[in-house]
Amino acid sequence: MFTIGIDYGTNSVRALVVRTSDGAELGPAVVDYPSGHQGVLLDPKDHHLARQHPGDYLLGLEKSVKAALAQARKAKGFDARKVVGLGVDTTGSSPIPVDKNNRALALDPRWEKNLAAQCWLWKDHTSHREAAQITALAAKHRPHFIAKCGNTYSSEWFWAKIWHALNVAPKVFAAAHSWVELCDWVPSVLAGVTDPVQIKRGVCAAGHKALYSDEWGGLPDKEFLALLDPKLADLRDRLYIKAHDAGEAAGTLCTSWAKTLGLPAGIPIAIGEFDVHYGAIGSGVTEGTLVKVIGTSTCDCGVVSAAKTVADIPGICGIVKGAILPGYYGIEAGQSAVGDIFKWYVEGLLRDVKLHAKLTAEAAKLKPGQSGLLALDWNNGNRTILVDQLLTGLLVGQTLYTTQAEIYRALIEATAFGARAIIERIREYGVPIERVVCAGGIAEKNPLLMQIYADVTGCTMLVAGSSQACALGAAVSAAVLADAHKDFASAQRKMTRLKPGVAYKPKAANQTIYNQLYALYRQLHDSFGGVNQSADLSNIMKDLLAIKAATHA
Amino acid sequence: MFTIGIDYGTNSVRALVVRTSDGAELGPAVVDYPSGHQGVLLDPKDHHLARQHPGDYLLGLEKSVKAALAQARKAKGFDARKVVGLGVDTTGSSPIPVDKNNRALALDPRWEKNLAAQCWLWKDHTSHREAAQITALAAKHRPHFIAKCGNTYSSEWFWAKIWHALNVAPKVFAAAHSWVELCDWVPSVLAGVTDPVQIKRGVCAAGHKALYSDEWGGLPDKEFLALLDPKLADLRDRLYIKAHDAGEAAGTLCTSWAKTLGLPAGIPIAIGEFDVHYGAIGSGVTEGTLVKVIGTSTCDCGVVSAAKTVADIPGICGIVKGAILPGYYGIEAGQSAVGDIFKWYVEGLLRDVKLHAKLTAEAAKLKPGQSGLLALDWNNGNRTILVDQLLTGLLVGQTLYTTQAEIYRALIEATAFGARAIIERIREYGVPIERVVCAGGIAEKNPLLMQIYADVTGCTMLVAGSSQACALGAAVSAAVLADAHKDFASAQRKMTRLKPGVAYKPKAANQTIYNQLYALYRQLHDSFGGVNQSADLSNIMKDLLAIKAATHA
């Protein structure tokens, strides 16, 4: 038996055929989104804007699944008739305005060119004002709404984006019958759902991005939404009453798409989850394991048994029951930019894509602290633990002799310090982290970064066995649904693995220096992040010089 | 009649033949120092070290003066017999260890290769520990010593360097009979002085760098020096009793050098001054005029009538009677790196010397505040107003879209903010600054920088008429000494001028934005510089983003 995981990333979609008995991967097939700049529609006047054309998703769906099947057919024993389920994961929060028939508005020629009618990609930050207002209104009127998402509602999220659309593109808002998260929309399309209110939406997106909780009866009440705008209160009826965890199916494959893809009609489609959540499953997340998906940005996922009580953790994006695994609280944290910072530095600033390898090699020769530099990893704001998009990058310690490689290493270290801040915060609130499993291209290809992460966090860094952990997790979910395994735990045991023989262990000598640097990082973090409003930073430059001098001693 | 100004810079020496009647310049002739990296002896293990081989000075002296004379001979009416005086300016504090015969120690084959036996170039910061100790000892025992140099003794200065030599190279210290500032040594060589104690030393170097003042009887007393090291107290007797202003001659040209150079023996040699001090004279410094010599670093010079009372100004490097013009207090301030920061960024970091022009053109198209960036200009420490070498650079406001040109402009702006901090501090203490005259290559060639300086400081920026303001000032001093003019004021009126038709006036709209940015700069400056030890920096990133957003509105 086989299942297919379909993973919608920021620039491309990939389909992965997986054998349910042992997790063997037959694929994957990757299709780049054809529209915009690397699949993203931009506005040169506003760097906060990032949209995506929904037509790209459908085109990519057909092309990637067909290509994956074509590849799988080369493997012994494969037959498309043996595909027993599909799972989908996507970026998010990436809401799409749809019409009464669940057609994405941008697929209608009238709205095709309108940026507000597209999918509002996760990294779109145009709604930071609305997010701040939601935070303020919730703090005043419904503090429990935001207590579970770190007391701050983000500009990346569902309501802020829809409210911003209402504010800047009222005609688009009026034309939209409903708004659907990309992770719910693709399964609904595969299932042939033609009424958006009938879509079986996942609690992952609902709980993490739309203030949904069974505790208060689902989505935010109308009275609260009316405080934002009465039109958002009206919209509530056209969204959903209940959201579901991965214990249930989003639907079954409709005849039309079955024919298009060459798959059996009626096979179950897993509830849609965000890429990192299925990625966590595909990386073997269990209680005590933190999964870090390290890419352009980073998402950190953990789970805690739903039988336990989990306190709200300040600054953690969300603690949502069933968001990752059924029967567990899902805990999500993240850094708004990691790979994107290195990419900006090397390609945007130094303008030479080939320098990545050279600078990595040079940076690897440097000792911790040797550069005298310290950076904040906030070039794209801070998601966890400050939840503030209006923060920016910082570099301190430059002399007239600072080199390219020194800055490169300082930027890697900055993201490691950000990762440590997250781990420390989660632990502070009683959630144990016993091991860290990393997934994503950077985790696989950059031993320097992995060693720095180990040295900075003090945790051994393991690497997920699959390069397609997100798609694999979606395929795991489909396999459980199709009864190929009795539950997620046994499906994960059979279908997921760690990269054999790879474990980056903290080196004591490096840890000592990084503890000193992390203390300085926290001084900057707390001061520029507004945690400490009477900071003494007079030691920063001198301490960096002293640490640097000590590495030469 | 003609005089010759000889200007010893960091990488080369230039000689300029000047007509005393109208300041017409016949030359200049430039000779690069042959030793080390661009004339500077470095230590790859310690970026604080910068030395220079004294042999280069003698070689450069002969070559440059001969070449200048050869050029001058092409001009109508010139004859070497009409040369009536010589003036010398140099970098400083650049002390040279010499033997009993006033021979630089490094000219002795025994010491030739020893880095401690060379000239300790102004930008050598190896003695920062000694400087800090001198500051602490003076604060406790002789607070008046350092009150005139901003309450902080710098690692760039005379006693710190000599004490460091004693600490790290005791044999060199023992071999040195005396130590002579480069600006005093070259005139003494030309005058044929063979006993270092007989050298007529200038109050410029003495007052600004060696804690010399007539108020307390010259150099620091032996009791104080013994607190540093008894050997420094012993050295005092082998230095000098009295230092002189430019009202007196350092000596007359000795027969031997007259013959070597092809000049009349016995003509007067002006008292040596630092390059920027003679540069201030060559740029027309008078009471109310601030002269900024903008190069790798920046020196700011002003004068106040010695008939007035001038308060000590915290953070200002030195207020020394007679240091620039006889009869006036000389006030010196400066920034440790200006051109050097741009050079580091473009050549060191971006690794493309050709980018200077391109980035200047791109940066010129940006509006103030548009980049969202803010930098501190401390890559080489801060000379004025914090007097702290153990400070480093800082850049804040980076996003994933920050460009090369945006950072370039932010670095220019940072140096402009540093310049404003100096002007504001001097004015706060009652010294009027009515006009600013800039000299140096950057002032002449970079209209973007000059306009930013005007917009940031609110002062009209004028440019010195001579590209060789330092050498011209030395030639003016020689002309007064040779009675070609009755005093400095009339010599300056005849021999110096502004660049005609050039005046960068502040633009009101830009000033408004730069006032906002300067307030943020001062927040960073005061926090990282230790002025404010309970700072709230939570607004910095948000304010920068708001200023940026406003430029797009």
mmCIF file of C-alpha atoms in Angstrom, chain B residues 249-390:
data_model
loop_
_atom_site.group_PDB
_atom_site.id
_atom_site.type_symbol
_atom_site.label_atom_id
_atom_site.label_comp_id
_atom_site.label_asym_id
_atom_site.label_seq_id
_atom_site.Cartn_x
_atom_site.Cartn_y
_atom_site.Cartn_z
ATOM 1 C CA ALA B 249 61.320 78.844 14.642
ATOM 2 C CA ALA B 250 62.313 75.227 15.256
ATOM 3 C CA GLY B 251 65.715 76.121 13.862
ATOM 4 C CA THR B 252 67.410 76.966 10.590
ATOM 5 C CA LEU B 253 68.259 74.726 7.677
ATOM 6 C CA CYS B 254 71.617 73.038 8.287
ATOM 7 C CA THR B 255 74.326 73.043 5.651
ATOM 8 C CA SER B 256 74.159 69.344 5.038
ATOM 9 C CA TRP B 257 70.425 69.210 4.293
ATOM 10 C CA ALA B 258 70.612 72.544 2.420
ATOM 11 C CA LYS B 259 73.089 70.894 0.118
ATOM 12 C CA THR B 260 71.084 67.699 -0.192
ATOM 13 C CA LEU B 261 67.923 69.581 -1.082
ATOM 14 C CA GLY B 262 69.451 72.386 -3.113
ATOM 15 C CA LEU B 263 68.114 75.125 -0.837
ATOM 16 C CA PRO B 264 69.756 78.105 0.896
ATOM 17 C CA ALA B 265 71.282 77.140 4.232
ATOM 18 C CA GLY B 266 70.101 79.070 7.299
ATOM 19 C CA ILE B 267 66.529 79.696 6.220
ATOM 20 C CA PRO B 268 64.039 79.323 9.088
ATOM 21 C CA ILE B 269 62.191 76.084 9.772
ATOM 22 C CA ALA B 270 58.761 76.484 11.335
ATOM 23 C CA ILE B 271 57.802 74.736 14.553
ATOM 24 C CA GLY B 272 56.330 71.361 13.648
ATOM 25 C CA GLU B 273 52.583 70.906 14.056
ATOM 26 C CA PHE B 274 50.201 68.087 13.370
ATOM 27 C CA ASP B 275 48.851 67.916 9.850
ATOM 28 C CA VAL B 276 45.359 68.975 10.758
ATOM 29 C CA HIS B 277 46.587 71.963 12.741
ATOM 30 C CA TYR B 278 48.581 73.355 9.863
ATOM 31 C CA GLY B 279 45.688 72.169 7.704
ATOM 32 C CA ALA B 280 43.375 74.374 9.734
ATOM 33 C CA ILE B 281 45.675 77.339 9.110
ATOM 34 C CA GLY B 282 45.827 76.479 5.413
ATOM 35 C CA SER B 283 42.017 76.317 5.361
ATOM 36 C CA GLY B 284 41.706 79.778 6.881
ATOM 37 C CA VAL B 285 40.841 78.942 10.478
ATOM 38 C CA THR B 286 39.844 81.988 12.559
ATOM 39 C CA GLU B 287 37.712 82.440 15.650
ATOM 40 C CA GLY B 288 34.201 81.209 14.793
ATOM 41 C CA THR B 289 35.365 78.887 12.004
ATOM 42 C CA LEU B 290 35.561 75.136 12.490
ATOM 43 C CA VAL B 291 37.937 73.429 10.084
ATOM 44 C CA LYS B 292 37.171 69.775 9.415
ATOM 45 C CA VAL B 293 39.908 67.802 7.721
ATOM 46 C CA ILE B 294 38.038 64.801 6.357
ATOM 47 C CA GLY B 295 40.140 61.820 5.382
ATOM 48 C CA THR B 296 40.565 58.268 6.650
ATOM 49 C CA SER B 297 39.684 59.802 9.993
ATOM 50 C CA THR B 298 38.521 63.336 10.727
ATOM 51 C CA CYS B 299 40.052 66.136 12.713
ATOM 52 C CA ASP B 300 38.100 69.187 13.709
ATOM 53 C CA CYS B 301 40.019 72.331 14.660
ATOM 54 C CA GLY B 302 38.927 75.652 16.071
ATOM 55 C CA VAL B 303 40.660 78.596 17.761
ATOM 56 C CA VAL B 304 39.641 80.985 20.544
ATOM 57 C CA SER B 305 41.572 84.104 21.491
ATOM 58 C CA ALA B 306 43.971 83.411 24.344
ATOM 59 C CA ALA B 307 42.662 86.605 25.947
ATOM 60 C CA LYS B 308 39.401 84.798 26.698
ATOM 61 C CA THR B 309 38.675 82.097 29.245
ATOM 62 C CA VAL B 310 37.838 78.726 27.747
ATOM 63 C CA ALA B 311 36.158 76.101 29.914
ATOM 64 C CA ASP B 312 37.281 72.487 29.758
ATOM 65 C CA ILE B 313 34.960 70.709 27.323
ATOM 66 C CA PRO B 314 34.197 67.094 28.292
ATOM 67 C CA GLY B 315 35.184 64.651 25.587
ATOM 68 C CA ILE B 316 37.158 67.164 23.536
ATOM 69 C CA CYS B 317 40.645 65.851 22.846
ATOM 70 C CA GLY B 318 42.487 68.994 23.711
ATOM 71 C CA ILE B 319 42.374 72.700 24.331
ATOM 72 C CA VAL B 320 45.942 73.925 24.080
ATOM 73 C CA LYS B 321 47.242 77.467 24.018
ATOM 74 C CA GLY B 322 49.279 78.115 20.878
ATOM 75 C CA ALA B 323 48.656 74.636 19.455
ATOM 76 C CA ILE B 324 47.422 75.980 16.127
ATOM 77 C CA LEU B 325 47.890 79.771 15.973
ATOM 78 C CA PRO B 326 50.086 81.781 18.340
ATOM 79 C CA GLY B 327 47.885 83.849 20.639
ATOM 80 C CA TYR B 328 44.937 81.508 20.450
ATOM 81 C CA TYR B 329 43.760 78.411 22.207
ATOM 82 C CA GLY B 330 43.657 75.572 19.753
ATOM 83 C CA ILE B 331 40.676 73.200 20.118
ATOM 84 C CA GLU B 332 40.974 69.787 18.561
ATOM 85 C CA ALA B 333 38.319 67.133 18.183
ATOM 86 C CA GLY B 334 37.921 64.255 15.773
ATOM 87 C CA GLN B 335 36.404 61.020 14.611
ATOM 88 C CA SER B 336 38.609 57.921 14.655
ATOM 89 C CA ALA B 337 37.357 56.690 11.289
ATOM 90 C CA VAL B 338 35.452 58.286 8.434
ATOM 91 C CA GLY B 339 36.902 57.443 5.038
ATOM 92 C CA ASP B 340 38.288 54.287 6.610
ATOM 93 C CA ILE B 341 34.746 53.069 7.319
ATOM 94 C CA PHE B 342 33.677 53.521 3.692
ATOM 95 C CA LYS B 343 36.892 51.871 2.586
ATOM 96 C CA TRP B 344 36.305 48.900 4.906
ATOM 97 C CA TYR B 345 32.742 48.497 3.704
ATOM 98 C CA VAL B 346 33.432 48.765 -0.022
ATOM 99 C CA GLU B 347 36.879 47.207 -0.279
ATOM 100 C CA GLY B 348 37.013 44.998 2.812
ATOM 101 C CA LEU B 349 33.479 43.692 2.922
ATOM 102 C CA LEU B 350 32.055 44.057 -0.590
ATOM 103 C CA ARG B 351 35.550 43.494 -2.036
ATOM 104 C CA ASP B 352 35.164 45.746 -5.042
ATOM 105 C CA VAL B 353 36.983 49.073 -5.064
ATOM 106 C CA LYS B 354 34.980 50.144 -8.106
ATOM 107 C CA LEU B 355 31.775 50.128 -6.091
ATOM 108 C CA HIS B 356 32.610 53.474 -4.413
ATOM 109 C CA ALA B 357 31.364 55.444 -7.401
ATOM 110 C CA LYS B 358 28.387 53.197 -8.117
ATOM 111 C CA LEU B 359 27.198 53.108 -4.517
ATOM 112 C CA THR B 360 27.665 56.854 -4.159
ATOM 113 C CA ALA B 361 25.414 57.366 -7.188
ATOM 114 C CA GLU B 362 22.801 54.929 -5.863
ATOM 115 C CA ALA B 363 22.947 56.320 -2.332
ATOM 116 C CA ALA B 364 22.436 59.830 -3.710
ATOM 117 C CA LYS B 365 19.053 58.737 -5.052
ATOM 118 C CA LEU B 366 17.846 57.665 -1.599
ATOM 119 C CA LYS B 367 15.943 60.056 0.601
ATOM 120 C CA PRO B 368 17.003 60.628 4.198
ATOM 121 C CA GLY B 369 15.418 57.913 6.344
ATOM 122 C CA GLN B 370 14.383 55.814 3.360
ATOM 123 C CA SER B 371 16.692 52.908 4.150
ATOM 124 C CA GLY B 372 15.352 52.407 7.675
ATOM 125 C CA LEU B 373 18.981 51.979 8.756
ATOM 126 C CA LEU B 374 21.012 53.650 11.448
ATOM 127 C CA ALA B 375 24.692 53.094 12.178
ATOM 128 C CA LEU B 376 27.260 54.068 14.756
ATOM 129 C CA ASP B 377 30.544 55.355 13.286
ATOM 130 C CA TRP B 378 32.744 53.533 15.783
ATOM 131 C CA ASN B 379 34.505 50.876 13.701
ATOM 132 C CA ASN B 380 37.778 52.377 14.941
ATOM 133 C CA GLY B 381 36.502 53.479 18.345
ATOM 134 C CA ASN B 382 35.302 56.944 19.271
ATOM 135 C CA ARG B 383 37.767 59.810 19.663
ATOM 136 C CA THR B 384 35.317 62.665 20.348
ATOM 137 C CA ILE B 385 33.094 62.983 22.393
ATOM 138 C CA LEU B 386 33.414 59.632 24.195
ATOM 139 C CA VAL B 387 37.193 59.161 23.941
ATOM 140 C CA ASP B 388 36.933 55.381 23.999
ATOM 141 C CA GLN B 389 38.905 53.088 21.711
ATOM 142 C CA LEU B 390 37.056 50.031 23.013
#
